[in-house]
PDB file of C-alpha atoms in Angstrom:
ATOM      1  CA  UNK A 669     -20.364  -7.538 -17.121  1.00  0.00           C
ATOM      2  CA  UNK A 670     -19.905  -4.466 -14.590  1.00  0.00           C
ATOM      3  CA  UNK A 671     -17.143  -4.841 -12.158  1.00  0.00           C
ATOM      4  CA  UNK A 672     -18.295  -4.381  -8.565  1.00  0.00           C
ATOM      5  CA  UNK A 673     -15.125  -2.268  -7.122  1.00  0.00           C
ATOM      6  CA  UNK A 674     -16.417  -2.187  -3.702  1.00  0.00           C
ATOM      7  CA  UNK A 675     -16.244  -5.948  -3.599  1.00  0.00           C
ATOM      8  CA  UNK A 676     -12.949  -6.629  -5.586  1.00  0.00           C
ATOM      9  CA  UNK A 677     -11.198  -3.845  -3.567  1.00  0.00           C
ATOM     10  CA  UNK A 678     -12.667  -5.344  -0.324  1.00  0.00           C
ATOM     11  CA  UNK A 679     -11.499  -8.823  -1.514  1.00  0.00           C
ATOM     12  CA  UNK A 680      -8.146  -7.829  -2.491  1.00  0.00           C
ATOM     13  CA  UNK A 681      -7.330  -5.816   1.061  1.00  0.00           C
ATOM     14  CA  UNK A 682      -9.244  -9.397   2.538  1.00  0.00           C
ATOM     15  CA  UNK A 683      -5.886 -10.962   0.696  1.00  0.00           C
ATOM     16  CA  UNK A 684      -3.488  -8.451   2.080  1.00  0.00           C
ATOM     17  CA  UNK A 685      -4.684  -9.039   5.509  1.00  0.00           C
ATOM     18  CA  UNK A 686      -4.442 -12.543   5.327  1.00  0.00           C
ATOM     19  CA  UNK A 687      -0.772 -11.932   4.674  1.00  0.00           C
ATOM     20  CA  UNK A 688      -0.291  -9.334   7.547  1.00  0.00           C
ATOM     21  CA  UNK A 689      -1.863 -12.233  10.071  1.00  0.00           C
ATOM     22  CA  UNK A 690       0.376 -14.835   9.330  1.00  0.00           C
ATOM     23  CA  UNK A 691       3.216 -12.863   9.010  1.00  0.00           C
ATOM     24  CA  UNK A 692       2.190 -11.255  12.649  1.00  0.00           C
ATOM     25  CA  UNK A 693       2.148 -14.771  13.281  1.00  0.00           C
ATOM     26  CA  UNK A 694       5.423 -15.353  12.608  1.00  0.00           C
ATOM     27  CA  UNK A 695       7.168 -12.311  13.689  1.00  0.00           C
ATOM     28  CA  UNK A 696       4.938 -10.391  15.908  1.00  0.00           C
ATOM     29  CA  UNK A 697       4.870  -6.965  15.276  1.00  0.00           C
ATOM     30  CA  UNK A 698       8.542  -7.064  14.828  1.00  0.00           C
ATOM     31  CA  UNK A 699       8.068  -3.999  12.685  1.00  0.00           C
ATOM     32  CA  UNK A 700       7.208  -1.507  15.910  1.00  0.00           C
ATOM     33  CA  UNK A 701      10.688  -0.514  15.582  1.00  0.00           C
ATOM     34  CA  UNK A 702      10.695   0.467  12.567  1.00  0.00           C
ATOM     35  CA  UNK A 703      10.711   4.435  11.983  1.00  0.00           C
ATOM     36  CA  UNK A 704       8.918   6.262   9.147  1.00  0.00           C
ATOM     37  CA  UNK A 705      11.923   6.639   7.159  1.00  0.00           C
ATOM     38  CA  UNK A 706      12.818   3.052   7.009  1.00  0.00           C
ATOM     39  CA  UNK A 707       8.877   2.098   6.076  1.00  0.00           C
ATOM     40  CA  UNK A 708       9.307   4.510   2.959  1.00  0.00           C
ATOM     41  CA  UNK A 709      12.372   2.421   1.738  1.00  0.00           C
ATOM     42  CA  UNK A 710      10.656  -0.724   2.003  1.00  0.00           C
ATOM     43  CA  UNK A 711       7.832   0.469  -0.171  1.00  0.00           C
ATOM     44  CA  UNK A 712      10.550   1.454  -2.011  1.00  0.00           C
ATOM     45  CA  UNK A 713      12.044  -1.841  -2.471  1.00  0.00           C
ATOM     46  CA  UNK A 714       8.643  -3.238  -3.354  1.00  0.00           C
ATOM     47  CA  UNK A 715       7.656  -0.660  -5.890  1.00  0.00           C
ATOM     48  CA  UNK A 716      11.322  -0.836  -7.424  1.00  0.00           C
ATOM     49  CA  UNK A 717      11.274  -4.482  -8.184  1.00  0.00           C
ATOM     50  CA  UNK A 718       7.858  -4.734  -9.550  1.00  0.00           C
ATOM     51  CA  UNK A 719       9.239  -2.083 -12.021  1.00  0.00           C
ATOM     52  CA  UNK A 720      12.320  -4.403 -12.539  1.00  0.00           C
ATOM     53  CA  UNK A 721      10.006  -7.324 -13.034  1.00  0.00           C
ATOM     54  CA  UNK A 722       7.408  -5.079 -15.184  1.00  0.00           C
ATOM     55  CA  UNK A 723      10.812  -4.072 -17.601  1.00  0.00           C
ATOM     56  CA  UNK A 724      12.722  -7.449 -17.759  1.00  0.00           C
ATOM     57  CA  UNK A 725       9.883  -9.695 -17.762  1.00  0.00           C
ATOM     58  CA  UNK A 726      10.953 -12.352 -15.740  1.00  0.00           C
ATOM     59  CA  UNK A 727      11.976 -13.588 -11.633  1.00  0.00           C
ATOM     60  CA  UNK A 728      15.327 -14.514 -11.072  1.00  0.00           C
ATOM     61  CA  UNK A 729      13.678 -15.638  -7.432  1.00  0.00           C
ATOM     62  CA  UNK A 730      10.440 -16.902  -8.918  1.00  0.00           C
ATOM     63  CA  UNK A 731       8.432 -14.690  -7.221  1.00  0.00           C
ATOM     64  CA  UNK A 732       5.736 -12.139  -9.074  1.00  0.00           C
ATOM     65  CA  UNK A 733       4.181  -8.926  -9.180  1.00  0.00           C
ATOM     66  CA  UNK A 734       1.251  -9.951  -6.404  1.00  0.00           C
ATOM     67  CA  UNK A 735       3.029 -10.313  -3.748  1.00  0.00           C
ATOM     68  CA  UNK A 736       4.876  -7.510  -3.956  1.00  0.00           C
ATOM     69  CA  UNK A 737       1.527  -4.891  -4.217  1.00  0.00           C
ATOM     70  CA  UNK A 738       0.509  -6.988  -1.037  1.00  0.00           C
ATOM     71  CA  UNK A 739       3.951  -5.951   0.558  1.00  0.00           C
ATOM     72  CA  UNK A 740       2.931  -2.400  -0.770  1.00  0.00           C
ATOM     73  CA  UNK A 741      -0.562  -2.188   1.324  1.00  0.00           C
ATOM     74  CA  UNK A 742       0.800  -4.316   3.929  1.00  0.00           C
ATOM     75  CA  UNK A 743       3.698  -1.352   4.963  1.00  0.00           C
ATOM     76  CA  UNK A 744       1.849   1.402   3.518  1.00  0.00           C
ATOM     77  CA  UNK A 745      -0.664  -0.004   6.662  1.00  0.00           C
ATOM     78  CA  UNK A 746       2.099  -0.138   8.791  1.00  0.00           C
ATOM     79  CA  UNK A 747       3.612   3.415   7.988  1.00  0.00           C
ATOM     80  CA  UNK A 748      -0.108   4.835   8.631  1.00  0.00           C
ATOM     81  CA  UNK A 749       0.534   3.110  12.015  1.00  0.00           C
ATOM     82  CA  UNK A 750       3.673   3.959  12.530  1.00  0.00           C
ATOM     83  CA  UNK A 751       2.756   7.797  11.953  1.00  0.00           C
ATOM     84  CA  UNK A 752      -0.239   7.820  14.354  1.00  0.00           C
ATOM     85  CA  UNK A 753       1.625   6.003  16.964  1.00  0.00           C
ATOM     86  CA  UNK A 754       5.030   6.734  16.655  1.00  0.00           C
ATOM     87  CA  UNK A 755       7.868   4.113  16.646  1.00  0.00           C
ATOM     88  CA  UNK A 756       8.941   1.816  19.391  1.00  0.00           C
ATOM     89  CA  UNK A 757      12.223   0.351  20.640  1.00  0.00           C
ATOM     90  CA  UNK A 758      10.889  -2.515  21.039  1.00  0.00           C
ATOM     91  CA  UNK A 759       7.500  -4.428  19.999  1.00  0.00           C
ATOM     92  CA  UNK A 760       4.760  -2.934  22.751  1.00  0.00           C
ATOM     93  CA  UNK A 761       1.463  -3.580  21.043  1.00  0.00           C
ATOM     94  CA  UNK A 762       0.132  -7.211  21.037  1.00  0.00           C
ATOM     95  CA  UNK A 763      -0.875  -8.596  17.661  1.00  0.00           C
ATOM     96  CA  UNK A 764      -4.774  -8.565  18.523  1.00  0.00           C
ATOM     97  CA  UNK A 765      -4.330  -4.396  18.860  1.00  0.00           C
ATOM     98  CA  UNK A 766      -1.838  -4.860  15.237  1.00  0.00           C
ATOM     99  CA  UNK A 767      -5.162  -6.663  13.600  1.00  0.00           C
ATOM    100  CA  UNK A 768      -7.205  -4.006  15.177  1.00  0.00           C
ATOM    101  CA  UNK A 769      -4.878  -0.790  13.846  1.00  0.00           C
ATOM    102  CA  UNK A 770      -4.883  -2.656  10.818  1.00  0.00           C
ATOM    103  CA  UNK A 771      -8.469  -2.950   9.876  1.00  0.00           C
ATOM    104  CA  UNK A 772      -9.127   0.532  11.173  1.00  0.00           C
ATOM    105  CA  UNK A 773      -6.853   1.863   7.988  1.00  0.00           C
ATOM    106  CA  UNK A 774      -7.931  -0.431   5.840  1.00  0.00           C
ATOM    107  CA  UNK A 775     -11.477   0.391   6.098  1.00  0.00           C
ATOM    108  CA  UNK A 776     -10.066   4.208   5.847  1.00  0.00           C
ATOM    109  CA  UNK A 777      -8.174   3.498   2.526  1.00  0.00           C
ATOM    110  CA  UNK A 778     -11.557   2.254   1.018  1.00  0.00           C
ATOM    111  CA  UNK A 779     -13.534   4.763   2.129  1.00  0.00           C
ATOM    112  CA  UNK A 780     -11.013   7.090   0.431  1.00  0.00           C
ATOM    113  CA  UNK A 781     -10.783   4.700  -2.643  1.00  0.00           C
ATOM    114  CA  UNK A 782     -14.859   5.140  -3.092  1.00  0.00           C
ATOM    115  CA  UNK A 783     -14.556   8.687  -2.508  1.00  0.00           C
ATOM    116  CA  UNK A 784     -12.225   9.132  -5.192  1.00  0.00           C
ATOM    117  CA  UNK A 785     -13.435   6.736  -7.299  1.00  0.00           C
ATOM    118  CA  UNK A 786     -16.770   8.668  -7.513  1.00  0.00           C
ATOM    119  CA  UNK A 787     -14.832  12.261  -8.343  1.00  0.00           C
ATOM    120  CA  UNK A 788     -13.194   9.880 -10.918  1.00  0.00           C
ATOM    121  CA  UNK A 789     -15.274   7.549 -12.155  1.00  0.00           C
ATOM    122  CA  UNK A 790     -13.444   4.335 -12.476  1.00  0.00           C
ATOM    123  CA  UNK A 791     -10.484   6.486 -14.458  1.00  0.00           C
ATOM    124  CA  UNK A 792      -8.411   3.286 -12.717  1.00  0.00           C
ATOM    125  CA  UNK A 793      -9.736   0.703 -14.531  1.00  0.00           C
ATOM    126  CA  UNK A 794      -8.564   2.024 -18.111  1.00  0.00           C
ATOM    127  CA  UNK A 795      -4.678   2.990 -16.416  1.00  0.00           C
ATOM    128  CA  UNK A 796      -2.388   0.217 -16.878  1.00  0.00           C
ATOM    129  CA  UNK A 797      -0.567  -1.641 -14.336  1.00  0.00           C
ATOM    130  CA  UNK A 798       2.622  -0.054 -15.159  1.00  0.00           C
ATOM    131  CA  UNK A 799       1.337   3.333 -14.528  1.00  0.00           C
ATOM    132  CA  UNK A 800      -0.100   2.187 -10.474  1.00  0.00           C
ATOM    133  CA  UNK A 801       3.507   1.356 -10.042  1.00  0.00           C
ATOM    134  CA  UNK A 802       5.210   4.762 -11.319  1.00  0.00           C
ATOM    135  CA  UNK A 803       2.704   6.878  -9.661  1.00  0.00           C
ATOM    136  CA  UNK A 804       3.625   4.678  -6.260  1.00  0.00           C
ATOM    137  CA  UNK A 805       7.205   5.588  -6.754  1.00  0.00           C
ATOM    138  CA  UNK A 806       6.731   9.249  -7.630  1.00  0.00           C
ATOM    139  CA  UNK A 807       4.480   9.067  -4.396  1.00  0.00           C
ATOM    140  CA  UNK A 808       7.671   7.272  -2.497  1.00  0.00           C
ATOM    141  CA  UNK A 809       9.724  10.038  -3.933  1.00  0.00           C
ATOM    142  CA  UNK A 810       7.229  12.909  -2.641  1.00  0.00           C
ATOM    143  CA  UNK A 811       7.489  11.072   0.609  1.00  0.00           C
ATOM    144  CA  UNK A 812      11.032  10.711   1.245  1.00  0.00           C
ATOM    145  CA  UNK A 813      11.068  14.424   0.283  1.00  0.00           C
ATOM    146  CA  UNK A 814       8.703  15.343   2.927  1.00  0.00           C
ATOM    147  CA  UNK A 815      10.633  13.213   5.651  1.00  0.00           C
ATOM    148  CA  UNK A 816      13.721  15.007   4.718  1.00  0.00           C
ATOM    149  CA  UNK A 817      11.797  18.740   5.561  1.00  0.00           C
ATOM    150  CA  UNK A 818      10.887  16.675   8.672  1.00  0.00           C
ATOM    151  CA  UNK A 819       7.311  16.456   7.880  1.00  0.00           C
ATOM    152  CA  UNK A 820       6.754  19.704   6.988  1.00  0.00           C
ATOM    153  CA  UNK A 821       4.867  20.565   3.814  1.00  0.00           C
ATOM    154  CA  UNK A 822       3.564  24.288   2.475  1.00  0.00           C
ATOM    155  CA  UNK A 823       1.071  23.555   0.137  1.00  0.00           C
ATOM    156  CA  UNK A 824       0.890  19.219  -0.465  1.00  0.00           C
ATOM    157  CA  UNK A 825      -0.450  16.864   1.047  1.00  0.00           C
ATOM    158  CA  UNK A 826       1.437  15.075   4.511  1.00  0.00           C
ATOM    159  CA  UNK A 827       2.967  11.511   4.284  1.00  0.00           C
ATOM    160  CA  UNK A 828      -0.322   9.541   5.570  1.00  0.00           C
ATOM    161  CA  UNK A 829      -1.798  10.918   2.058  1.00  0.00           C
ATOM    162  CA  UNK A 830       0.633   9.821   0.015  1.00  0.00           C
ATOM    163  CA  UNK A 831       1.092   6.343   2.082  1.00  0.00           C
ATOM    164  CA  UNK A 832      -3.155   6.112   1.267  1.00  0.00           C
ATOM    165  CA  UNK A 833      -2.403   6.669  -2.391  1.00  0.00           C
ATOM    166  CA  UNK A 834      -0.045   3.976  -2.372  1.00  0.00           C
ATOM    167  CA  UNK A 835      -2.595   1.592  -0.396  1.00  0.00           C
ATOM    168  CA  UNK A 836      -5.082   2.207  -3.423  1.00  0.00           C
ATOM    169  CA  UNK A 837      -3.212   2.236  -6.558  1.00  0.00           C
ATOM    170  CA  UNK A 838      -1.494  -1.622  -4.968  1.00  0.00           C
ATOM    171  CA  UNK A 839      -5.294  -2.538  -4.827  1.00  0.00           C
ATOM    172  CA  UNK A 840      -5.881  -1.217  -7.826  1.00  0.00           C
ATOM    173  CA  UNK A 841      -3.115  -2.833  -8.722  1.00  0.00           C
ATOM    174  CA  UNK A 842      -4.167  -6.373  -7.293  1.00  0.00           C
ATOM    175  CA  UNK A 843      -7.817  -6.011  -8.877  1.00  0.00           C
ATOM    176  CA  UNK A 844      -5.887  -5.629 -12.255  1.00  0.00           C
ATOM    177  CA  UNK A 845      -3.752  -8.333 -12.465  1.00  0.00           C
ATOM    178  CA  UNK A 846      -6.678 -10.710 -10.555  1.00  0.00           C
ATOM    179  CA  UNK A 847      -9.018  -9.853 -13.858  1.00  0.00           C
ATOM    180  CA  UNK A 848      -6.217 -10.731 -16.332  1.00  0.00           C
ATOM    181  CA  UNK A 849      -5.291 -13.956 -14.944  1.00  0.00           C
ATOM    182  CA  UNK A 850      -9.165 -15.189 -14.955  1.00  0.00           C
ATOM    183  CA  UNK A 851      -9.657 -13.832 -18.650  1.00  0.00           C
ATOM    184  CA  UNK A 852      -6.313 -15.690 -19.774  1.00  0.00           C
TER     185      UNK A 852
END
């Protein structure tokens, strides 16, 4: 059966959003305040302890892999924000404009996600999981390295790129671990 990866990827960012909502819910967009910086160590956090969970193979807090590729998409989101808008000292958007920024990137990481996909024709699908979640932390890495030449970059691509590639390869990510679970 062919895979539509339009539809899972759409489905899978559907997920993340879901997330994002009730989280605005909860906290507003507490995360305003929140500089550049301080978004790349959170991905970094998320990235890190799927890798933990990927090498020791269990949760000492019960919590998977999932949840932390939506956390991935969710701030990589949220960074792309954060970079187009700058940070605030306090929260002045209202959650309706956070939904609205929110789906604007989202529907710009899958337009980049079937752009790429056609140069690469569905390489994703034969990578493992393991690999999405290096390549996000060698992307975290390029990042941080970037913020520390304050942006600046001769010849790579800026931190919104790399934040994009993280978006996709937690979908990616997402789609993966969605198809094992229904073919266990």
């Amino acid at each position: 059966m062919k895979q539509d990866t339009n539809k899972q990827f759409s489905d899978a960012l559907a997920l993340c959003r879901k997330v994002f909502v009730a989280k605005l819910g909860d906290y507003g967009p507490s995360w305003r305040i929140m500089r550049p910086e301080a978004i790349t160590d959170q991905l970094f956090i998320k990235a890190k302890r799927i890798r933990t969970l990927q090498v020791k193979g269990c949760s000492a807090v019960g919590e998977g892999i999932m949840p932390e590729f939506v956390g991935i998409v969710n701030y990589g989101i949220i960074g792309i924000i954060q970079l187009r808008l700058g940070y605030s000292d306090t929260k002045d958007i209202s959650t309706e404009k956070a939904i609205e920024l929110y789906d604007s990137i989202a529907k710009e990481a899958m337009e980049l996600m079937i752009k790429k996909n056609t140069d690469y024709d569905e390489a994703w699908r034969s990578m493992r999981v393991l690999s999405y979640v290096d390549l996000i932390l060698a992307k975290i890495e390029r990042t941080k390295e970037i913020e520390d030449h304050c942006g600046e970059t001769k010849v790579s691509e800026g931190i919104d790129a790399n934040y994009f590639d993280m978006i996709n390869y937690s979908v990616f990510g997402l789609i993966k671990l969605s198809e094992d679970a229904t073919t266990r």
